[in-house]
Amino acid sequence: MAAAIVVGVHYSQRAEKAAMHAGVVRDIEQQRVKKERQADFEMQKALEEEYKKIQQVHDTVPPVVGSAGAGGSVA
């Protein structure tokens, strides 16, 4: 009986250790992905700024006046 308890506790401790290690591995992977996405974002932001220097870019689109598709009715 005592041997079964020792084996059970030992198995439980190994399972907890494996779960904790998996959590650390998952956290490291999430940090790597976050850094990669941040680097991509910064690269895209730099490209956007460079293109805005070269080209005339308007940030907003003027509204279309008198459009029939905007809820108005056409008779």
Short mmCIF file of N, CA, C and O in Angstrom, two decimals, residues 64 66-74:
data_model
loop_
_atom_site.label_atom_id
_atom_site.label_comp_id
_atom_site.label_asym_id
_atom_site.label_seq_id
_atom_site.Cartn_x
_atom_site.Cartn_y
_atom_site.Cartn_z
N VAL A 64 -19.14 60.56 -50.73
CA VAL A 64 -19.80 60.71 -52.02
C VAL A 64 -21.18 61.31 -51.76
O VAL A 64 -21.97 60.77 -51.01
N GLY A 66 -24.95 62.41 -52.80
CA GLY A 66 -26.02 62.06 -53.73
C GLY A 66 -25.97 60.62 -54.20
O GLY A 66 -26.51 60.29 -55.25
N SER A 67 -25.36 59.76 -53.46
CA SER A 67 -25.27 58.37 -53.84
C SER A 67 -26.58 57.66 -53.55
O SER A 67 -27.13 57.77 -52.47
N ALA A 68 -27.10 56.88 -54.52
CA ALA A 68 -28.35 56.15 -54.34
C ALA A 68 -28.15 54.96 -53.41
O ALA A 68 -29.10 54.49 -52.80
N GLY A 69 -26.95 54.47 -53.27
CA GLY A 69 -26.69 53.31 -52.44
C GLY A 69 -26.58 53.66 -50.97
O GLY A 69 -26.44 52.79 -50.14
N ALA A 70 -26.68 54.91 -50.59
CA ALA A 70 -26.50 55.32 -49.20
C ALA A 70 -27.84 55.44 -48.49
O ALA A 70 -28.00 56.23 -47.59
N GLY A 71 -28.84 54.68 -48.88
CA GLY A 71 -30.13 54.72 -48.21
C GLY A 71 -31.14 55.63 -48.89
O GLY A 71 -32.30 55.68 -48.48
N GLY A 72 -30.72 56.34 -49.89
CA GLY A 72 -31.65 57.21 -50.62
C GLY A 72 -32.46 56.41 -51.62
O GLY A 72 -32.11 55.30 -52.00
N SER A 73 -33.56 56.94 -52.02
CA SER A 73 -34.38 56.23 -52.99
C SER A 73 -34.25 56.89 -54.34
O SER A 73 -34.06 58.09 -54.46
N VAL A 74 -34.33 56.06 -55.35
CA VAL A 74 -34.24 56.56 -56.72
C VAL A 74 -35.60 56.39 -57.34
O VAL A 74 -36.16 55.30 -57.36
#
